[in-house]
Every structure is written in structure tokens, then in C-alpha cells.
Short mmCIF file of C-alpha atoms in Angstrom, two decimals:
data_model
loop_
_atom_site.label_atom_id
_atom_site.label_comp_id
_atom_site.label_asym_id
_atom_site.label_seq_id
_atom_site.Cartn_x
_atom_site.Cartn_y
_atom_site.Cartn_z
CA MET N 139 -79.67 -60.96 72.39
CA GLY N 140 -82.22 -63.79 72.09
CA ASP N 141 -84.84 -64.68 69.46
CA GLY N 142 -87.81 -63.24 71.34
CA LEU N 143 -86.22 -60.06 72.68
CA ARG N 144 -85.49 -57.18 70.40
CA HIS N 145 -84.00 -53.94 71.62
CA HIS N 146 -82.17 -50.91 70.45
CA ILE N 147 -79.76 -48.71 72.38
CA SER N 148 -79.02 -45.25 71.00
CA GLY N 149 -75.62 -43.54 70.96
CA GLU N 150 -76.21 -42.20 74.48
CA GLY N 151 -77.01 -45.71 75.68
CA LYS N 152 -80.73 -45.07 76.27
CA LEU N 153 -83.17 -47.93 75.88
CA VAL N 154 -85.56 -47.00 73.10
CA ALA N 155 -87.66 -50.15 72.74
CA LEU N 156 -87.93 -53.49 74.40
CA ARG N 157 -90.37 -56.19 73.40
CA ARG N 158 -91.39 -59.21 75.43
CA ALA N 159 -89.72 -62.53 74.84
CA ARG N 160 -92.44 -65.13 74.45
CA ASN N 161 -92.34 -67.93 77.04
CA SER N 162 -88.76 -67.08 78.04
CA TRP N 163 -87.02 -65.14 80.77
CA ARG N 164 -83.55 -65.84 79.42
CA ALA N 165 -83.36 -63.00 76.94
CA PRO N 166 -84.35 -60.18 79.35
CA VAL N 167 -82.13 -61.62 82.09
CA ALA N 168 -79.20 -61.85 79.66
CA PHE N 169 -79.85 -58.29 78.63
CA LEU N 170 -79.72 -57.05 82.22
CA ARG N 171 -76.48 -58.88 82.83
CA ALA N 172 -74.97 -57.31 79.73
CA LEU N 173 -75.49 -53.80 81.11
CA ARG N 174 -72.44 -52.16 82.64
CA PRO N 175 -72.34 -51.87 86.46
CA GLY N 176 -72.73 -48.10 86.29
CA ASP N 177 -75.86 -48.22 84.22
CA ALA N 178 -78.20 -48.10 87.21
CA ALA N 179 -80.81 -45.90 85.59
CA ARG N 180 -80.88 -47.98 82.45
CA ARG N 181 -81.02 -51.19 84.51
CA LEU N 182 -84.05 -49.88 86.48
CA GLY N 183 -85.85 -48.80 83.31
CA ALA N 184 -85.21 -52.14 81.70
CA VAL N 185 -86.61 -53.98 84.73
CA VAL N 186 -89.84 -51.95 84.50
CA LEU N 187 -90.22 -52.64 80.80
CA ILE N 188 -89.50 -56.34 81.23
CA LEU N 189 -92.13 -56.66 83.98
CA LEU N 190 -94.72 -54.99 81.79
CA GLY N 191 -93.74 -56.97 78.71
CA THR N 192 -93.82 -60.35 80.38
CA GLY N 193 -97.38 -59.91 81.62
CA LEU N 194 -96.76 -59.99 85.38
CA PRO N 195 -99.83 -58.96 87.40
CA VAL N 196 -100.25 -55.22 87.77
CA ARG N 197 -102.52 -53.61 90.35
CA ALA N 198 -105.82 -52.78 88.67
CA GLU N 199 -107.09 -50.07 91.02
CA PRO N 200 -105.50 -47.08 89.28
CA ALA N 201 -106.77 -48.24 85.90
CA ALA N 202 -110.26 -48.86 87.28
CA SER N 203 -110.22 -45.47 88.97
CA HIS N 204 -109.14 -43.90 85.70
CA ARG N 205 -111.95 -45.62 83.82
CA GLN N 206 -114.42 -44.43 86.44
CA ASP N 207 -113.14 -40.87 86.14
CA MET N 208 -113.52 -41.02 82.36
CA LEU N 209 -117.18 -42.03 82.66
CA ALA N 210 -117.92 -39.59 85.49
CA ASP N 211 -116.30 -36.63 83.70
CA ASN N 212 -119.06 -35.76 81.23
CA ALA N 213 -118.86 -31.98 80.94
CA ASP N 214 -118.16 -32.31 77.20
CA SER N 215 -119.97 -35.60 76.61
CA ILE N 216 -122.77 -35.77 74.06
CA ALA N 217 -125.84 -37.95 73.58
CA VAL N 218 -128.65 -38.60 71.12
CA VAL N 219 -131.77 -40.12 72.70
CA ILE N 220 -134.53 -41.33 70.38
CA GLY N 221 -138.05 -42.38 71.36
CA ASN N 222 -140.08 -43.43 68.32
CA GLN N 223 -143.57 -44.15 69.56
CA ASN N 224 -145.98 -43.09 66.81
CA TYR N 225 -145.54 -44.34 63.25
CA ARG N 226 -147.20 -43.35 59.99
CA GLN N 227 -147.34 -46.82 58.47
CA THR N 228 -147.56 -49.21 61.40
CA VAL N 229 -148.68 -49.58 65.02
CA ALA N 230 -147.32 -47.49 67.87
CA VAL N 231 -144.66 -48.55 70.38
CA ASP N 232 -146.08 -48.20 73.88
CA PHE N 233 -144.03 -45.98 76.22
CA ALA N 234 -141.12 -45.27 73.79
CA GLN N 235 -141.27 -41.56 74.54
CA ASN N 236 -141.34 -42.31 78.27
CA ASP N 237 -138.18 -44.35 77.71
CA ALA N 238 -136.48 -41.38 76.05
CA GLU N 239 -137.36 -39.00 78.89
CA ALA N 240 -136.19 -41.47 81.54
CA ILE N 241 -132.85 -42.00 79.78
CA LYS N 242 -132.34 -38.26 79.43
CA SER N 243 -132.92 -37.86 83.18
CA PHE N 244 -130.41 -40.63 83.85
CA LEU N 245 -127.74 -39.00 81.68
CA VAL N 246 -128.22 -35.56 83.23
CA GLN N 247 -128.88 -36.47 86.87
CA SER N 248 -126.76 -39.61 87.28
CA LEU N 249 -123.92 -39.28 84.77
CA GLY N 250 -123.58 -35.50 84.79
CA TYR N 251 -124.27 -34.77 81.11
CA ARG N 252 -125.11 -31.16 80.38
CA GLU N 253 -128.76 -30.89 79.38
CA GLN N 254 -127.90 -28.90 76.26
CA ASN N 255 -125.61 -31.74 75.16
CA VAL N 256 -128.44 -34.31 75.18
CA LEU N 257 -130.49 -34.24 71.97
CA VAL N 258 -133.89 -35.91 72.44
CA LEU N 259 -135.76 -36.90 69.27
CA LYS N 260 -139.34 -38.11 69.51
CA ASP N 261 -140.92 -39.82 66.48
CA ALA N 262 -137.78 -39.11 64.44
CA THR N 263 -137.94 -39.38 60.65
CA LEU N 264 -135.17 -40.94 58.53
CA SER N 265 -133.91 -37.46 57.67
CA GLU N 266 -133.67 -36.55 61.37
CA LEU N 267 -131.80 -39.78 62.13
CA ASN N 268 -129.28 -39.02 59.38
CA GLN N 269 -128.83 -35.47 60.66
CA ALA N 270 -128.18 -36.65 64.20
CA LEU N 271 -126.21 -39.85 63.62
CA GLY N 272 -124.71 -39.33 60.18
CA SER N 273 -125.70 -41.18 57.04
CA GLU N 274 -124.07 -44.19 55.43
CA ARG N 275 -122.64 -42.01 52.66
CA ASN N 276 -121.60 -39.09 54.89
CA PRO N 277 -120.94 -40.39 58.42
CA GLN N 278 -119.22 -37.15 59.44
CA ASP N 279 -122.22 -34.96 58.60
CA GLY N 280 -124.09 -35.93 61.76
CA ARG N 281 -124.45 -33.76 64.83
CA LEU N 282 -122.64 -36.34 66.95
CA TRP N 283 -119.51 -36.15 64.84
CA ARG N 284 -119.47 -32.35 64.78
CA GLN N 285 -119.92 -31.99 68.55
CA ALA N 286 -117.58 -34.75 69.75
CA VAL N 287 -114.38 -33.35 71.32
CA PRO N 288 -111.32 -35.62 70.96
CA GLY N 289 -110.12 -36.86 74.34
CA ARG N 290 -112.96 -35.16 76.23
CA SER N 291 -116.32 -36.50 74.98
CA ASN N 292 -118.03 -39.71 75.90
CA VAL N 293 -120.77 -40.55 73.39
CA PHE N 294 -124.14 -42.13 74.27
CA VAL N 295 -126.81 -43.16 71.77
CA TYR N 296 -130.20 -44.57 72.82
CA PHE N 297 -133.06 -45.82 70.66
CA SER N 298 -136.51 -47.04 71.73
CA GLY N 299 -138.92 -47.95 68.97
CA HIS N 300 -139.50 -50.53 66.27
CA GLY N 301 -136.65 -52.54 64.84
CA VAL N 302 -137.35 -54.40 61.60
CA PRO N 303 -135.48 -56.94 59.46
CA ASP N 304 -135.10 -57.28 55.72
CA LEU N 305 -136.42 -60.81 55.26
CA SER N 306 -134.27 -61.48 52.20
CA THR N 307 -130.94 -60.27 53.62
CA LYS N 308 -131.82 -60.67 57.33
CA GLU N 309 -130.26 -57.23 57.85
CA PRO N 310 -131.66 -55.28 60.85
CA PHE N 311 -132.91 -51.69 60.59
CA LEU N 312 -134.10 -49.03 63.04
CA LEU N 313 -137.53 -47.93 61.85
CA PRO N 314 -137.97 -44.15 61.55
CA GLN N 315 -141.35 -42.53 62.07
CA ASP N 316 -141.92 -42.27 58.29
CA GLY N 317 -140.51 -45.73 57.47
CA ASN N 318 -142.31 -48.70 55.99
CA PRO N 319 -141.58 -51.91 57.93
CA ALA N 320 -141.93 -53.95 54.73
CA GLN N 321 -139.28 -51.89 52.90
CA GLY N 322 -135.88 -52.04 54.55
CA GLU N 323 -134.49 -49.19 52.44
CA THR N 324 -136.82 -46.77 54.28
CA GLY N 325 -135.12 -47.60 57.59
CA TYR N 326 -131.79 -46.71 59.18
CA ARG N 327 -129.36 -49.64 58.95
CA LEU N 328 -128.12 -50.85 62.33
CA GLU N 329 -124.78 -51.60 60.73
CA THR N 330 -124.54 -47.96 59.58
CA LEU N 331 -125.12 -46.81 63.16
CA TYR N 332 -122.41 -49.13 64.48
CA ALA N 333 -119.96 -48.12 61.74
CA ASN N 334 -120.50 -44.39 62.34
CA LEU N 335 -120.08 -44.83 66.08
CA GLY N 336 -116.89 -46.82 65.41
CA LEU N 337 -115.50 -43.77 63.59
CA LEU N 338 -116.54 -41.61 66.54
CA LYS N 339 -114.68 -43.93 68.89
CA ARG N 340 -111.48 -43.39 66.95
CA LYS N 341 -112.09 -39.65 67.08
CA VAL N 342 -112.67 -39.35 70.86
CA GLY N 343 -109.78 -41.69 71.66
CA PRO N 344 -109.08 -44.82 73.73
CA ASP N 345 -109.76 -43.19 77.10
CA ARG N 346 -113.33 -42.22 76.18
CA HIS N 347 -116.41 -44.39 75.79
CA VAL N 348 -118.94 -44.76 72.99
CA ILE N 349 -122.06 -46.54 74.27
CA VAL N 350 -125.16 -47.51 72.27
CA VAL N 351 -128.37 -48.80 73.89
CA ILE N 352 -131.14 -50.31 71.75
CA ASP N 353 -134.51 -51.10 73.37
CA ALA N 354 -136.01 -52.78 70.31
CA CYS N 355 -136.09 -56.19 68.68
CA PHE N 356 -135.49 -57.07 65.04
CA THR N 357 -137.72 -60.12 64.61
CA GLY N 358 -140.56 -58.27 62.85
CA GLU N 359 -142.85 -58.54 65.87
CA THR N 360 -144.53 -55.64 67.65
CA GLY N 361 -144.19 -57.01 71.17
CA ARG N 362 -147.93 -57.74 71.31
CA ARG N 363 -148.55 -61.46 71.13
CA GLY N 364 -149.51 -62.60 67.63
CA GLU N 365 -148.98 -59.17 66.00
CA SER N 366 -146.38 -58.64 63.27
CA LEU N 367 -144.92 -55.57 61.58
CA LEU N 368 -144.41 -57.50 58.36
CA ALA N 369 -146.93 -58.48 55.71
CA VAL N 370 -145.46 -61.98 55.73
CA SER N 371 -145.53 -63.83 59.02
CA ALA N 372 -142.05 -64.93 60.13
CA PRO N 373 -142.28 -66.54 63.57
CA GLY N 374 -138.92 -67.28 65.12
CA PHE N 375 -137.08 -65.11 62.57
CA ALA N 376 -133.50 -64.35 63.68
CA PRO N 377 -131.83 -61.27 62.16
CA ALA N 378 -128.20 -61.19 61.06
CA LYS N 379 -125.54 -59.72 63.33
CA PRO N 380 -124.11 -56.37 62.16
CA LYS N 381 -120.38 -55.90 61.94
CA ASP N 382 -118.91 -54.97 65.32
CA PRO N 383 -116.42 -52.07 65.30
CA ALA N 384 -113.65 -52.18 67.89
CA GLY N 385 -114.20 -50.17 71.08
CA LEU N 386 -117.99 -49.81 70.77
CA LEU N 387 -119.95 -50.81 73.89
CA LYS N 388 -123.39 -52.19 72.93
CA LEU N 389 -126.48 -52.96 75.03
CA VAL N 390 -129.38 -54.51 73.10
CA ALA N 391 -132.73 -55.39 74.68
CA THR N 392 -132.98 -58.89 73.29
CA SER N 393 -131.10 -61.45 71.28
CA GLY N 394 -131.92 -63.97 68.63
CA ALA N 395 -135.53 -64.54 67.65
CA THR N 396 -137.29 -63.21 70.77
CA PRO N 397 -139.26 -59.95 71.05
CA ALA N 398 -138.72 -57.11 73.50
CA ASN N 399 -141.35 -56.57 76.21
CA TRP N 400 -142.73 -53.68 78.26
CA ASP N 401 -142.98 -53.02 81.97
CA ARG N 402 -146.56 -51.80 82.20
CA GLU N 403 -146.27 -50.86 85.87
CA ALA N 404 -143.39 -48.49 85.13
CA ARG N 405 -144.80 -47.56 81.67
CA LEU N 406 -141.36 -48.11 80.15
CA GLY N 407 -139.62 -50.76 78.10
CA LEU N 408 -138.73 -53.75 80.27
CA PHE N 409 -135.05 -53.57 79.30
CA THR N 410 -134.86 -49.81 79.94
CA THR N 411 -136.58 -50.23 83.32
CA ARG N 412 -134.15 -52.86 84.58
CA LEU N 413 -131.15 -50.98 83.19
CA LEU N 414 -132.11 -47.85 85.15
CA MET N 415 -132.94 -49.85 88.29
CA GLY N 416 -129.60 -51.66 88.18
CA ALA N 417 -127.71 -48.43 87.58
CA ALA N 418 -129.43 -46.92 90.67
CA GLY N 419 -127.60 -49.47 92.82
CA LEU N 420 -129.77 -52.59 92.74
CA ALA N 421 -127.09 -54.38 90.71
CA ARG N 422 -124.52 -54.08 93.48
CA PRO N 423 -123.96 -57.11 95.70
CA SER N 424 -126.08 -57.32 98.85
CA GLY N 425 -124.49 -55.49 101.76
CA SER N 426 -122.53 -53.02 99.62
CA PRO N 427 -121.88 -49.62 101.26
CA PRO N 428 -124.17 -46.83 100.01
CA ASP N 429 -121.25 -45.02 98.36
CA ALA N 430 -119.79 -48.12 96.67
CA PRO N 431 -119.36 -47.78 92.89
CA LEU N 432 -121.02 -50.15 90.45
CA ARG N 433 -118.93 -52.45 88.29
CA TRP N 434 -120.04 -53.03 84.73
CA GLY N 435 -120.03 -56.79 85.19
CA GLU N 436 -122.45 -56.46 88.11
CA LEU N 437 -124.79 -54.28 86.04
CA ARG N 438 -124.60 -56.67 83.10
CA SER N 439 -125.46 -59.72 85.20
CA TYR N 440 -128.31 -57.96 87.02
CA VAL N 441 -129.98 -56.62 83.84
CA ARG N 442 -129.79 -59.93 81.97
CA GLU N 443 -131.25 -61.95 84.84
CA ALA N 444 -133.87 -59.36 85.86
CA VAL N 445 -135.17 -58.95 82.30
CA ARG N 446 -135.32 -62.70 81.69
CA GLU N 447 -137.17 -63.32 84.97
CA ALA N 448 -139.69 -60.49 84.44
CA ALA N 449 -140.39 -61.49 80.82
CA ARG N 450 -141.12 -65.07 81.83
CA ARG N 451 -143.29 -63.99 84.75
CA ASP N 452 -145.29 -61.23 83.07
CA SER N 453 -145.62 -62.39 79.46
CA GLY N 454 -144.60 -66.05 79.44
CA ARG N 455 -141.93 -65.29 76.84
CA GLU N 456 -138.17 -65.35 76.68
CA GLN N 457 -136.12 -62.17 76.54
CA MET N 458 -132.36 -62.20 77.07
CA PRO N 459 -130.48 -58.93 76.55
CA GLU N 460 -127.13 -58.83 74.78
CA ILE N 461 -124.68 -56.64 76.70
CA ASP N 462 -121.00 -56.36 75.87
CA GLU N 463 -118.47 -57.07 78.60
CA ALA N 464 -116.28 -54.18 79.75
CA GLU N 465 -113.84 -53.16 82.46
CA LEU N 466 -115.81 -50.17 83.63
CA VAL N 467 -117.00 -48.63 86.88
CA LEU N 468 -120.10 -46.44 87.16
CA PRO N 469 -121.00 -43.89 89.82
CA VAL N 470 -124.27 -44.65 91.61
CA ARG N 471 -126.82 -41.89 92.09
CA ALA N 472 -130.43 -41.72 93.28
CA PRO N 473 -132.89 -43.40 90.88
CA VAL N 474 -134.61 -41.23 88.30
CA ALA N 475 -138.26 -40.46 88.95
CA ALA N 476 -139.54 -42.95 86.37
CA VAL N 477 -138.20 -45.97 88.29
CA ARG N 478 -137.95 -44.59 91.85
CA PRO N 479 -141.08 -46.41 93.13
CA LEU N 480 -139.81 -49.71 91.69
CA VAL N 481 -136.34 -49.24 93.20
CA GLU N 482 -137.79 -48.37 96.60
CA ALA N 483 -140.10 -51.41 96.45
CA ALA N 484 -137.20 -53.69 95.46
CA GLU N 485 -135.04 -52.36 98.30
CA ASP N 486 -137.93 -52.88 100.74
CA ASP N 487 -138.42 -56.44 99.49
CA ALA N 488 -134.72 -57.14 99.99
CA ARG N 489 -134.81 -55.84 103.57
CA TRP N 490 -137.89 -57.94 104.28
CA ARG N 491 -136.31 -61.10 102.85
CA GLU N 492 -133.30 -60.55 105.09
CA ALA N 493 -135.50 -60.03 108.17
CA SER N 494 -137.66 -63.03 107.31
CA ARG N 495 -134.66 -65.31 106.88
CA ASP N 496 -133.40 -64.25 110.30
CA GLY N 497 -136.85 -64.47 111.89
CA GLY N 498 -135.64 -63.00 115.20
CA ARG N 499 -137.22 -60.14 117.08
CA GLU N 500 -134.27 -57.78 116.52
CA ALA N 501 -134.28 -58.40 112.76
CA LEU N 502 -138.04 -57.77 112.51
CA GLU N 503 -137.82 -54.63 114.66
CA ARG N 504 -134.91 -53.39 112.52
CA TYR N 505 -137.01 -53.86 109.38
CA VAL N 506 -139.92 -51.89 110.88
CA ALA N 507 -137.60 -49.09 112.00
CA ARG N 508 -135.88 -48.74 108.60
CA CYS N 509 -138.56 -49.58 106.07
CA GLU N 510 -139.31 -46.05 104.89
CA PRO N 511 -140.09 -44.64 102.33
CA ARG N 512 -141.62 -47.91 101.12
CA CYS N 513 -142.92 -50.29 103.78
CA ARG N 514 -144.94 -52.97 102.02
CA HIS N 515 -144.30 -55.66 104.63
CA ARG N 516 -144.82 -53.63 107.80
CA ASP N 517 -148.12 -55.31 108.68
CA ALA N 518 -146.58 -58.76 108.29
CA ALA N 519 -143.63 -57.77 110.47
CA MET N 520 -145.89 -56.28 113.14
CA ASN N 521 -148.13 -59.33 113.11
CA GLN N 522 -145.12 -61.55 113.72
CA LEU N 523 -143.79 -59.28 116.46
CA LEU N 524 -147.11 -58.70 118.20
CA GLY N 525 -148.32 -62.23 117.59
CA GLY N 526 -145.56 -63.58 119.78
CA HIS N 527 -146.15 -60.86 122.37
CA ARG N 528 -149.92 -61.44 122.44
CA GLN N 529 -149.37 -65.16 122.74
CA GLN N 530 -147.38 -64.56 125.91
CA GLN N 531 -150.08 -62.21 127.22
CA ARG N 532 -152.80 -64.77 126.49
CA ALA N 533 -150.83 -67.43 128.37
CA VAL N 534 -150.56 -65.15 131.42
CA ASP N 535 -154.26 -64.26 131.19
CA GLU N 536 -155.23 -67.93 130.93
CA ALA N 537 -153.12 -68.83 133.96
CA ASN N 538 -154.65 -65.98 136.01
CA TRP N 539 -158.17 -67.02 135.13
CA GLN N 540 -157.61 -70.68 135.95
CA ARG N 541 -156.05 -69.76 139.30
CA LEU N 542 -158.51 -67.06 140.45
CA SER N 543 -161.79 -68.38 139.03
CA ARG N 544 -161.53 -71.55 141.13
CA LEU N 545 -161.49 -69.31 144.18
CA GLY N 546 -164.31 -67.04 142.95
CA ARG N 547 -161.95 -64.04 143.01
CA TYR N 548 -163.35 -62.47 139.83
CA ASP N 549 -162.75 -58.91 140.96
CA GLU N 550 -159.07 -59.72 141.46
CA TYR N 551 -158.95 -61.20 137.94
CA LEU N 552 -160.45 -58.02 136.49
CA ALA N 553 -158.07 -55.82 138.44
CA GLY N 554 -155.11 -57.74 137.06
CA CYS N 555 -156.26 -57.69 133.43
CA GLY N 556 -153.74 -56.35 130.95
CA ALA N 557 -153.99 -55.82 127.19
CA VAL N 558 -155.47 -59.33 126.93
CA CYS N 559 -158.49 -60.01 129.17
CA ALA N 560 -160.29 -62.89 127.47
CA TYR N 561 -162.56 -63.74 130.42
CA ARG N 562 -163.66 -60.17 131.24
CA SER N 563 -167.31 -60.68 130.21
CA LEU N 564 -167.54 -63.89 132.26
CA ALA N 565 -165.98 -62.27 135.31
CA GLU N 566 -168.32 -59.28 135.04
CA GLY N 567 -171.28 -61.64 134.57
CA TYR N 568 -170.41 -63.62 137.69
CA LEU N 569 -170.15 -60.33 139.56
CA GLY N 570 -173.53 -59.20 138.20
CA ALA N 571 -172.07 -56.37 136.10
CA ALA N 572 -172.31 -57.77 132.57
CA PRO N 573 -174.68 -55.89 130.20
CA GLN N 574 -176.93 -57.62 127.70
CA LEU N 575 -175.10 -58.21 124.39
CA PRO N 576 -177.03 -56.57 121.55
CA SER N 577 -177.32 -58.27 118.18
CA ALA N 578 -175.01 -56.56 115.71
CA ARG N 579 -177.09 -55.08 112.89
CA PRO N 580 -175.74 -52.35 110.58
CA MET N 581 -177.03 -48.80 110.70
CA PRO N 582 -177.45 -46.68 107.57
CA ARG N 583 -174.24 -44.82 106.77
CA ASP N 584 -175.96 -41.43 106.90
CA SER N 585 -177.07 -42.09 110.48
CA VAL N 586 -173.55 -42.71 111.73
CA ALA N 587 -172.38 -39.11 111.64
CA ALA N 588 -175.62 -37.82 113.17
CA ARG N 589 -175.63 -40.30 116.06
CA ALA N 590 -175.02 -38.91 119.54
CA PRO N 591 -171.69 -39.82 121.17
CA GLN N 592 -171.82 -43.32 122.59
CA PRO N 593 -171.46 -43.78 126.35
CA GLN N 594 -168.34 -45.44 127.63
CA GLY N 595 -168.45 -48.89 129.20
CA GLY N 596 -171.30 -50.47 127.17
CA THR N 597 -170.89 -53.18 124.55
CA ALA N 598 -170.65 -51.57 121.12
CA TYR N 599 -170.59 -52.78 117.54
CA LEU N 600 -169.41 -51.50 114.14
CA VAL N 601 -171.67 -49.71 111.67
CA GLY N 602 -171.34 -48.01 108.30
CA LEU N 603 -168.90 -50.50 106.80
CA ASP N 604 -169.14 -51.03 103.04
CA PRO N 605 -169.99 -54.67 102.18
CA ALA N 606 -169.00 -53.95 98.56
CA GLY N 607 -165.66 -52.51 99.65
CA ASP N 608 -163.13 -53.46 102.30
CA ASN N 609 -165.90 -54.10 104.89
CA TRP N 610 -163.51 -53.82 107.85
CA LEU N 611 -162.21 -51.21 110.29
CA ALA N 612 -158.64 -51.03 111.53
CA LEU N 613 -157.79 -51.39 115.22
CA ARG N 614 -154.69 -49.22 115.59
CA SER N 615 -152.05 -48.84 118.26
CA GLU N 616 -152.47 -45.03 118.39
CA PRO N 617 -155.29 -42.59 117.55
CA ALA N 618 -155.56 -40.23 114.56
CA GLY N 619 -154.23 -42.79 112.10
CA ARG N 620 -150.83 -42.96 113.75
CA GLY N 621 -149.02 -46.06 114.90
CA TYR N 622 -149.57 -49.44 113.28
CA ARG N 623 -152.59 -51.58 112.51
CA ILE N 624 -153.08 -54.27 115.16
CA LEU N 625 -155.81 -56.15 113.28
CA LYS N 626 -158.86 -55.79 111.04
CA MET N 627 -162.30 -55.67 112.67
CA GLY N 628 -165.16 -57.12 110.66
CA PRO N 629 -168.85 -56.07 110.81
CA ASP N 630 -169.66 -58.62 113.53
CA THR N 631 -166.98 -57.35 115.93
CA ARG N 632 -168.20 -56.37 119.42
CA LEU N 633 -166.21 -54.13 121.68
CA VAL N 634 -166.26 -51.80 124.69
CA VAL N 635 -165.33 -48.10 124.45
CA ILE N 636 -162.95 -47.26 127.29
CA GLY N 637 -161.69 -43.84 126.24
CA ARG N 638 -161.81 -41.05 123.67
CA GLN N 639 -159.46 -38.65 121.94
CA GLY N 640 -161.07 -36.34 119.40
CA ALA N 641 -162.76 -38.40 116.68
CA TRP N 642 -161.12 -41.62 117.91
CA SER N 643 -162.26 -44.12 120.52
CA GLN N 644 -160.09 -46.40 122.61
CA VAL N 645 -161.74 -49.80 122.61
CA ARG N 646 -161.32 -53.26 124.06
CA LEU N 647 -162.41 -56.31 122.04
CA GLU N 648 -164.03 -59.40 123.53
CA SER N 649 -160.78 -61.24 122.82
CA GLY N 650 -158.93 -58.75 125.05
CA GLU N 651 -157.03 -56.64 122.47
CA VAL N 652 -156.97 -52.91 123.21
CA GLY N 653 -156.49 -50.22 120.57
CA TRP N 654 -157.95 -47.19 118.81
CA ALA N 655 -160.64 -46.96 116.12
CA SER N 656 -162.55 -44.19 114.36
CA SER N 657 -165.60 -43.22 116.44
CA ARG N 658 -167.58 -42.64 113.26
CA TYR N 659 -168.04 -46.37 112.74
CA ILE N 660 -168.88 -47.34 116.34
CA ALA N 661 -172.46 -47.63 117.65
CA CYS N 662 -173.27 -48.49 121.21
CA CYS N 663 -175.85 -49.77 123.60
CA ARG N 664 -179.09 -49.98 121.70
#
């Protein structure tokens, strides 16, 4: 029935197998025509098989949803998380144990792994690696193999620590705590890990995932500039690629001949930090709904670009992660504690960039209203908002002064003063009410608290500021530390106290701004 189409019909006339005809519709169409008119059920089944076999587009949502369910359903999933920080025969790896704890939190809190199913090894020896992952000779002796449930377990392996190469074979190894970086046979072969996980993939089945994450490099470097794990210097050394079993999903911190770096602010590996930040939702496109899932391709792109940018900025070196492509969807949960401050800061920066690009009052007000829990750009937003408002007030004040001063109506100018009253001292002077301005000289800090309360209405100055510190006092919109900071007042600022509330004074500056400041730092009327 055509060269490319092969079929078989049993004695009852049921279609048992139908294979696609390459580059031809004639064979399947001829087959359909050959069916008897009464064979409706067989005709319908054949149509379905032909559509699938000829590669017509099929809606991807059910498959994507299925893949998401497989990753989200982790009741029987298992993980081995390794953080090798301290070594017997070489230098330590900064923050490797922090990495392990952060990844464990991610697996339990974000992916729903049971805590008892996550084995965390810190400073693992070669024997412990073999017991957990299986050895080259006995891959099925490892804990992972014994605990994996076919069709029900996803498998996750994470390693943070030293990776080393064999300079003669270029073969990469994971360095155990008792390993010698100059002797490859004392390490755990990366190819053995991949091969054992490939066997596990066949055991758990096609609908389950086996993921391995390596935050290490295999160039022989420590990550500290100019420092090597090997007795022989090998700058630019590129390790060989291990064999790649089918179905294994790999994420490696760096590729080629470049070292892996740290994020010293987070006290984690740079790759691990950006992986956790992206998985917390930062990898999703801007404007995504809060409950939108995360596609693997989005996470892959975010991590690669974020790691490369941070490595260039912070260390002046290249680092480009190698992450396999996959058709996978991840659930998004709140960031783990180790990266929460960085995620919140990144989200705040994104909101500020959006508000700054817009530049309008509504956009800036929206940023101020929604910038919690991190609000690093609040002062800049308020300065822009209030700067425009104060500019309008100054224009009104200037117009009032020019109009009324020509007529000598200084009392009317003072009565109409608002938050900005730039010519107050002149108006009061012309009316004979201006006090003498004292020279601002600092008082000893210990005399500030003991000073009697200053009278209202006189010209005051600031005392007790620390010239070796910030050396300024905030003028705030509300007392008791509430509200926002209007501006910073330096040690030469002169002001008038116009009100009090507890330990706070309401003051007016010579420039006309009105706000609240701590009474402790205000001296008056010497």
C-alpha cells in the first residue's frame, strides 16, 4: 500500500500498526480509501494515527502541563546534596556548605521534596560519595539507586566544591574531602556520575526527571586569582567532555577553561545564587502574573546571562554556565532565605527602572506606594516628586514677594507664606521683628541632652553631629521617624522651631522648607 506506509490488519480487521510515510500523503490517503464504507471506527482510528505519524502540529499545553505535574509531584523524589568546603590536602572552597543548605531549602520549600528524602553531605569523602551515588564498578550499590521508585521518583544531585582534571587524560573529577588534586584516581569521575545517573533515568522512566547541578570548575583553579590546585600550572586548561547519557538534564557552573566564582554578598557560589534567584521568579518575563509558571528556557537564559554579567562586573573574568535545553515548566515559590534579600533588591530595582523610564508623577507615586519590603530608591523617588512640587511652591512664593514687597505689605506676605517662605527673614526684618542670627558653633555632644528645652520662634542651629560620621540630620515629613526624608541638614543649617511633639521639633529652614527633626540635635538662641 505504498513504499513508506506499512500496516497490518488482523483477522477482525483492527489496525495494529501504522507508520508514517516519509514526504508523502498518497499512501495514507490510499489506505483510507481502501477501507470499506462501514468501517467508520477503523477509518477514525486511522485518521488519528496518520495525523500523529505525519508530524502535524499538536497542541503542547497538555504535554507541558504533564511535565509540570511530574516536576511538582515530588512526594517520592530523592536528592543527594553535597557541599565540600574543607579539604585535607588543598585549600577550602568558600561557602560550599552554604550552597548545600540553600539547595536543600529550595528542594524542600519550592519543589516539595520530603526532608527525609534529601541527603546532605558536607565534606564528603570518596567512600561517602560511592555510598550515595554508586561506584564505577557497582553503580546500583548507591543510596540513590536503592531509594528511586520507578515511575514516581525524580532524582536531583547537587555538588559544590572543587573539581579537578587529570592533566594527562583531561578527564574531570569531583574532588572528595580526602582526595589529592594532583592524583585523579583519588577523585570521583564525573563520567561515572553521569553514567550512574543515566542508569537511574532508565529506572525511573521517561516521565520522570534526573537533574544534576555542578557548582564547580575543572580547570585546576581554586577560583582565587592566581591560585591553582595543581602542582603544575595550567592556565587556560580545558577539560574533556564526559559522555552524555540520554535523558540526563545537566547544569554546570562554567564551561571551557574558565573558573567558577562566588557571590560574596550572598555568601554562596555565583552560579548557585543566580539559579535560586531565577527559580524564585526573576527569570520570568517582565509583567508576568505572580502565579505564572517558569519555563525552563526562561530560567536557562536568565542564569547564563546573570552569571556572565556578575562575573565580569565583580571579578573581571568570564564565566558562562552550561545548561541543557529542556521542555520543562517549574512552579514558582517564594525565594529561600539565602537569596531573599537579593531577590527583593532585584525586584525593587526593576520597579524603579520602570518608574524612571516613565518619569511621570503617577509612576513615581506607584513605586513609592509599592516598594516594600525593599525600598532602595524611595529617597530618589521622593526627591523627584517633591522637587517638582517645591519648585511650584517657590515660584508662587517668588511671585508673592515681588508683588507685595513693592507695596511694603510685608505682613501680608508673611500671612500668605506656605511651606516655602524664602523671604521670611527679610519681611520680619523690615517689620522690626527679626532676631540677631547667631554664629553656628557646635556644642559638646554631652551637653545636648542636658540642655533646657529651646524656646519656640528663635533662630536655632544644629549641634552634636559627628564630623567623622554622617555629619547630617534628617528633615522628615512626620515626627518620630515616620514619613519620608525631605532633605539632609548639615552642621551649618539654621532654622526656626515652630512646634513640638515629644522628642521631635517642627522646624522651618531659612529656605522655607518645613518638617520635623530630633530635638536632641537642635540648640537655640544663644
